[in-house]
Coordinates of C-alpha atoms and ligand atoms in Angstrom, one line a residue:
X69 CA -1.8 19.2 -137.2
X70 CA -2.9 15.7 -138.0
X71 CA -3.4 14.8 -134.4
X72 CA -5.4 17.9 -133.8
X73 CA -7.7 17.0 -136.7
X74 CA -8.1 13.6 -135.2
X75 CA -8.9 15.0 -131.8
X76 CA -11.5 17.3 -133.4
X77 CA -13.0 14.4 -135.2
X78 CA -13.2 12.3 -132.1
X79 CA -14.7 15.0 -130.0
X80 CA -17.4 15.6 -132.6
X81 CA -18.1 11.8 -132.7
X82 CA -18.3 11.9 -128.9
X83 CA -20.9 14.7 -128.9
X84 CA -22.9 12.9 -131.6
X85 CA -23.0 9.8 -129.4
X86 CA -23.9 11.7 -126.2
X87 CA -26.5 13.7 -127.9
X88 CA -28.5 10.7 -128.9
X89 CA -30.6 8.6 -126.5
X90 CA -28.5 5.8 -125.0
X91 CA -28.9 2.5 -126.8
X92 CA -29.3 0.8 -123.5
X93 CA -30.9 2.6 -120.7
X94 CA -29.7 2.3 -117.1
X95 CA -31.9 -0.2 -115.3
X96 CA -33.4 1.3 -112.2
X97 CA -35.4 -0.4 -109.4
X98 CA -37.5 1.6 -107.0
X99 CA -38.2 -0.3 -103.7
X100 CA -41.2 0.6 -101.7
X101 CA -44.1 -1.1 -99.9
X102 CA -44.0 0.3 -96.3
X103 CA -43.7 3.9 -95.3
X104 CA -45.1 6.1 -92.5
X105 CA -45.7 8.5 -95.5
X106 CA -49.0 7.1 -96.8
X107 CA -48.5 8.9 -100.1
X108 CA -45.7 6.4 -100.9
X109 CA -47.6 4.9 -103.9
X110 CA -47.9 8.3 -105.4
X111 CA -44.3 9.4 -104.7
X112 CA -43.0 6.2 -106.2
X113 CA -44.9 7.1 -109.4
X114 CA -43.5 10.6 -109.3
X115 CA -39.9 9.3 -108.8
X116 CA -40.5 6.8 -111.6
X117 CA -41.6 9.5 -114.0
X118 CA -38.7 11.8 -113.1
X119 CA -36.2 9.1 -113.9
X120 CA -37.9 8.0 -117.1
X121 CA -38.3 11.5 -118.5
X122 CA -34.5 11.9 -118.6
X123 CA -34.3 9.2 -121.3
X124 CA -31.5 7.6 -119.3
X125 CA -33.4 5.0 -117.2
X126 CA -35.8 2.2 -117.5
X127 CA -37.6 1.9 -114.2
X128 CA -39.2 -1.0 -112.4
X129 CA -40.8 -1.1 -108.9
X130 CA -40.4 -3.8 -106.3
X131 CA -43.0 -3.6 -103.5
X132 CA -42.6 -5.4 -100.2
X133 CA -45.5 -7.1 -98.4
X134 CA -47.4 -4.8 -96.1
X135 CA -46.5 -4.7 -92.4
X136 CA -46.4 -8.1 -90.7
X137 CA -46.6 -9.7 -94.2
X138 CA -44.4 -12.5 -95.4
X139 CA -41.2 -10.5 -95.9
X140 CA -39.3 -13.6 -97.0
X141 CA -41.1 -13.3 -100.3
X142 CA -39.3 -9.9 -101.0
X143 CA -36.1 -10.7 -102.7
X144 CA -35.4 -8.6 -105.8
X145 CA -32.5 -9.6 -108.0
X146 CA -30.7 -6.4 -107.3
X147 CA -27.7 -7.5 -109.4
X148 CA -29.9 -7.1 -112.6
X149 CA -30.1 -3.3 -112.0
X150 CA -27.7 -0.4 -112.3
X151 CA -29.3 1.5 -109.5
X152 CA -31.8 1.1 -106.7
X153 CA -33.9 4.0 -105.4
X154 CA -35.4 3.6 -101.9
X155 CA -38.8 5.0 -101.1
X156 CA -39.1 2.5 -98.3
X157 CA -39.4 3.0 -94.6
X158 CA -40.6 -0.1 -92.9
X159 CA -39.8 -3.5 -91.3
X160 CA -36.4 -5.1 -91.9
X161 CA -36.1 -7.2 -95.1
X162 CA -35.0 -10.8 -94.9
X163 CA -31.4 -11.5 -94.1
X164 CA -31.0 -12.8 -97.7
X165 CA -32.4 -9.7 -99.3
X166 CA -30.2 -7.5 -97.0
X167 CA -27.1 -9.5 -98.0
X168 CA -28.0 -9.2 -101.7
X169 CA -28.4 -5.5 -101.4
X170 CA -25.0 -5.1 -99.5
X171 CA -23.3 -7.1 -102.2
X172 CA -25.0 -5.0 -104.9
X173 CA -23.8 -1.7 -103.6
X174 CA -20.4 -2.9 -102.4
X175 CA -19.9 -4.3 -105.9
X176 CA -20.5 -1.0 -107.6
X177 CA -24.3 -0.7 -107.8
X178 CA -25.9 2.8 -107.4
X179 CA -28.2 3.7 -104.6
X180 CA -30.5 6.7 -104.1
X181 CA -32.1 7.3 -100.7
X182 CA -35.1 9.6 -100.7
X183 CA -36.5 11.3 -97.6
X184 CA -37.8 8.8 -95.1
X185 CA -35.7 6.0 -96.6
X186 CA -33.1 7.3 -94.2
X187 CA -35.4 6.4 -91.3
X188 CA -35.3 2.7 -92.1
X189 CA -33.1 -0.1 -90.8
X190 CA -31.5 1.6 -87.7
X191 CA -29.8 -1.7 -86.8
X192 CA -28.4 -2.6 -90.3
X193 CA -24.8 -1.6 -90.1
X194 CA -24.1 -1.6 -93.8
X195 CA -27.2 0.4 -94.7
X196 CA -26.3 3.1 -92.2
X197 CA -22.9 3.3 -93.8
X198 CA -24.5 3.7 -97.2
X199 CA -26.8 6.6 -96.1
X200 CA -24.1 8.1 -93.8
X201 CA -26.6 9.6 -91.5
X202 CA -30.3 8.8 -90.7
X203 CA -32.9 9.5 -88.2
X204 CA -35.7 8.2 -85.9
X205 CA -36.4 4.6 -85.0
X206 CA -34.3 4.9 -81.8
X207 CA -31.2 6.4 -83.4
X208 CA -28.9 8.0 -80.8
X209 CA -25.2 8.6 -80.3
X210 CA -24.7 4.9 -80.4
X211 CA -25.4 5.1 -84.2
X212 CA -22.8 7.8 -84.8
X213 CA -22.1 11.5 -84.8
X214 CA -24.0 14.5 -86.2
X215 CA -22.5 16.2 -89.2
X216 CA -22.0 19.9 -88.2
X217 CA -20.8 22.9 -90.2
X218 CA -18.2 24.8 -88.2
X219 CA -16.1 27.7 -89.6
X220 CA -16.8 26.6 -93.2
X221 CA -15.9 22.9 -92.6
X222 CA -18.0 19.9 -91.9
X223 CA -17.0 18.1 -88.6
X224 CA -18.4 15.1 -86.8
X225 CA -20.1 15.9 -83.5
X226 CA -20.4 13.1 -80.9
X227 CA -22.6 15.1 -78.6
X228 CA -25.1 12.7 -77.1
X229 CA -28.7 13.0 -78.2
X230 CA -31.5 11.7 -80.4
X231 CA -31.0 11.2 -84.1
X232 CA -33.6 12.7 -86.4
X233 CA -36.3 15.4 -86.0
X234 CA -37.8 18.2 -87.9
X235 CA -39.6 21.4 -87.2
X236 CA -42.7 22.8 -88.8
X237 CA -43.0 22.4 -92.6
X238 CA -42.0 25.4 -94.5
X239 CA -40.3 26.7 -97.6
X240 CA -36.6 27.0 -97.1
X241 CA -33.4 27.8 -99.0
X242 CA -31.0 25.0 -99.9
X243 CA -27.4 26.1 -100.1
X244 CA -25.0 24.2 -102.3
X245 CA -21.8 23.5 -100.3
X246 CA -19.8 21.8 -103.0
X247 CA -20.2 23.2 -106.6
X248 CA -17.4 20.9 -108.0
X249 CA -19.4 17.7 -107.7
X250 CA -21.0 16.4 -110.9
X251 CA -24.4 16.5 -109.2
X252 CA -24.2 20.2 -108.2
X253 CA -21.9 21.6 -110.9
X254 CA -23.7 24.4 -112.7
X255 CA -26.6 24.7 -110.2
X256 CA -27.2 28.2 -108.7
X257 CA -25.5 28.6 -105.3
X258 CA -28.9 28.3 -103.6
X259 CA -32.5 27.5 -104.4
X260 CA -35.7 28.1 -102.6
X261 CA -37.3 24.8 -101.9
X262 CA -41.1 24.2 -101.8
X263 CA -42.7 23.4 -98.5
X264 CA -41.1 20.4 -96.9
X265 CA -39.8 18.9 -93.7
X266 CA -36.3 20.1 -93.0
X267 CA -34.7 17.0 -91.4
X268 CA -32.3 17.8 -88.6
X269 CA -30.1 16.0 -86.0
X270 CA -29.5 13.1 -88.4
X271 CA -26.7 10.8 -87.1
X272 CA -24.9 7.8 -88.3
X273 CA -21.4 6.5 -89.2
X274 CA -20.9 9.5 -91.6
X275 CA -18.0 7.7 -93.4
X276 CA -17.0 8.6 -96.9
X277 CA -19.6 11.3 -97.2
X278 CA -19.5 14.6 -99.0
X279 CA -22.2 17.1 -98.0
X280 CA -23.3 18.7 -101.3
X281 CA -26.0 21.0 -99.9
X282 CA -27.3 22.2 -96.5
X283 CA -30.3 24.1 -95.3
X284 CA -30.4 26.3 -92.2
X285 CA -32.9 25.0 -89.6
X286 CA -34.2 28.0 -87.8
X287 CA -35.1 28.0 -84.1
X288 CA -38.3 29.9 -85.1
X289 CA -39.5 26.8 -87.0
X290 CA -38.7 24.6 -84.1
X291 CA -35.4 23.6 -85.7
X292 CA -31.8 23.4 -84.5
X293 CA -30.2 26.6 -85.4
X294 CA -27.8 24.6 -87.5
X295 CA -27.0 24.2 -91.2
X296 CA -28.3 20.6 -91.7
X297 CA -27.1 18.3 -94.4
X298 CA -29.7 18.0 -97.2
X299 CA -27.9 16.4 -100.2
X300 CA -25.1 14.0 -99.7
X301 CA -22.8 11.9 -102.0
X302 CA -21.4 8.7 -100.3
X303 CA -19.1 5.9 -101.3
X304 CA -19.7 2.4 -100.0
X305 CA -17.2 -0.2 -101.4
X306 CA -17.3 0.3 -105.1
X307 CA -20.7 1.8 -105.0
X308 CA -22.0 5.4 -105.1
X309 CA -24.9 6.7 -103.1
X310 CA -26.9 9.9 -103.5
X311 CA -28.9 10.8 -100.4
X312 CA -31.6 13.5 -100.5
X313 CA -33.4 14.2 -97.3
X314 CA -36.0 16.2 -99.2
X315 CA -39.4 14.9 -100.4
X316 CA -41.9 14.7 -97.5
X317 CA -45.1 15.7 -99.5
X318 CA -46.2 15.8 -103.1
X319 CA -45.6 19.5 -103.2
X320 CA -42.0 18.9 -101.9
X321 CA -41.4 16.4 -104.7
X322 CA -42.8 18.7 -107.3
X323 CA -40.1 21.3 -106.5
X324 CA -38.0 21.7 -109.6
X325 CA -34.9 21.7 -107.3
X326 CA -35.9 18.3 -105.9
X327 CA -36.6 16.9 -109.3
X328 CA -33.3 18.0 -111.0
X329 CA -31.1 17.0 -108.1
X330 CA -32.8 13.6 -107.9
X331 CA -32.3 13.1 -111.7
X332 CA -28.7 14.2 -111.5
X333 CA -28.0 12.1 -108.4
X334 CA -29.5 9.0 -110.1
X335 CA -27.2 9.4 -113.1
X336 CA -24.1 10.0 -110.9
X337 CA -24.6 6.9 -108.9
X338 CA -24.5 4.8 -112.1
X339 CA -21.8 6.5 -114.1
X340 CA -19.9 8.9 -111.8
X341 CA -20.8 11.7 -114.2
X342 CA -23.8 13.9 -115.0
X343 CA -24.7 14.8 -118.6
X344 CA -28.1 16.4 -117.9
X345 CA -28.3 20.2 -118.4
X346 CA -29.6 22.3 -115.5
X347 CA -33.3 23.0 -116.5
X348 CA -34.4 26.6 -117.0
X349 CA -37.1 26.1 -114.4
X350 CA -34.6 25.3 -111.7
X351 CA -35.6 27.5 -108.7
X352 CA -33.7 30.7 -108.0
X353 CA -32.6 31.5 -104.4
X354 CA -35.6 33.6 -103.5
X355 CA -38.6 32.0 -105.1
X356 CA -40.0 28.5 -105.3
X357 CA -40.5 26.8 -108.6
X358 CA -42.9 23.9 -108.6
X359 CA -44.0 21.7 -111.5
X360 CA -47.7 22.0 -112.1
X361 CA -49.8 18.9 -111.4
Ligands
LIG474 ZN1 -41.6 13.3 -94.0

């Protein structure tokens, strides 16, 4: 009886602590500065706002020099942060910055890769392991297999071919493939995503990766006829990575499904758990739900 009372007391204390804003917010750093998506300054601000509104994160931004600029001047102190979010798709960083970032993630830092961040750094072995699969910039079978869904299981497909493409932009349904993961637990089985690019044929080392969600890339939209990985959870050393291929345009990043999964993924990479409730505006399977501007 006594131990039960103690347990009740402790669980109430736990709820009280969790219900309050954390005393110290998780320190997040968004990296940007070059991207073939010219809206990157705006999407960085969207991402920053999404993280801040959870009350869980304090967010800073580190911007590289523009193309052909002095990249040696870009060397954030990654170790001062709990997570790094990449909105970067540009020239390679300096070897020193790359080494720092590898050490940060391998040592337990969190990393979130958004949309075209998975295009960057095709020749950086560690980065490709962190994102599991990526596209464009000359990626081929040399960079690793495709992840393919066959008979309900994900397999690695070494078929030669290019890495990374997409059909026409459209609204598409995202199907959760692992509802037991903290990021996806409690989400509807599917949601209708606002107009976006449906990345396909991504390839890479595909090690230590859990595919959390896929979307079917239809031949009619110039896609592959395959269920393509859309949300992934990856381990690299002691670090956790959340990879979302979504987010091409502003409207894509205003989808309430994009927002909630980004927020949940960012929390998971830091703590390994998700405390955020699923918002009531999360899109149902058959209708988009977009945050107003
Ligand atoms: Zn795009």
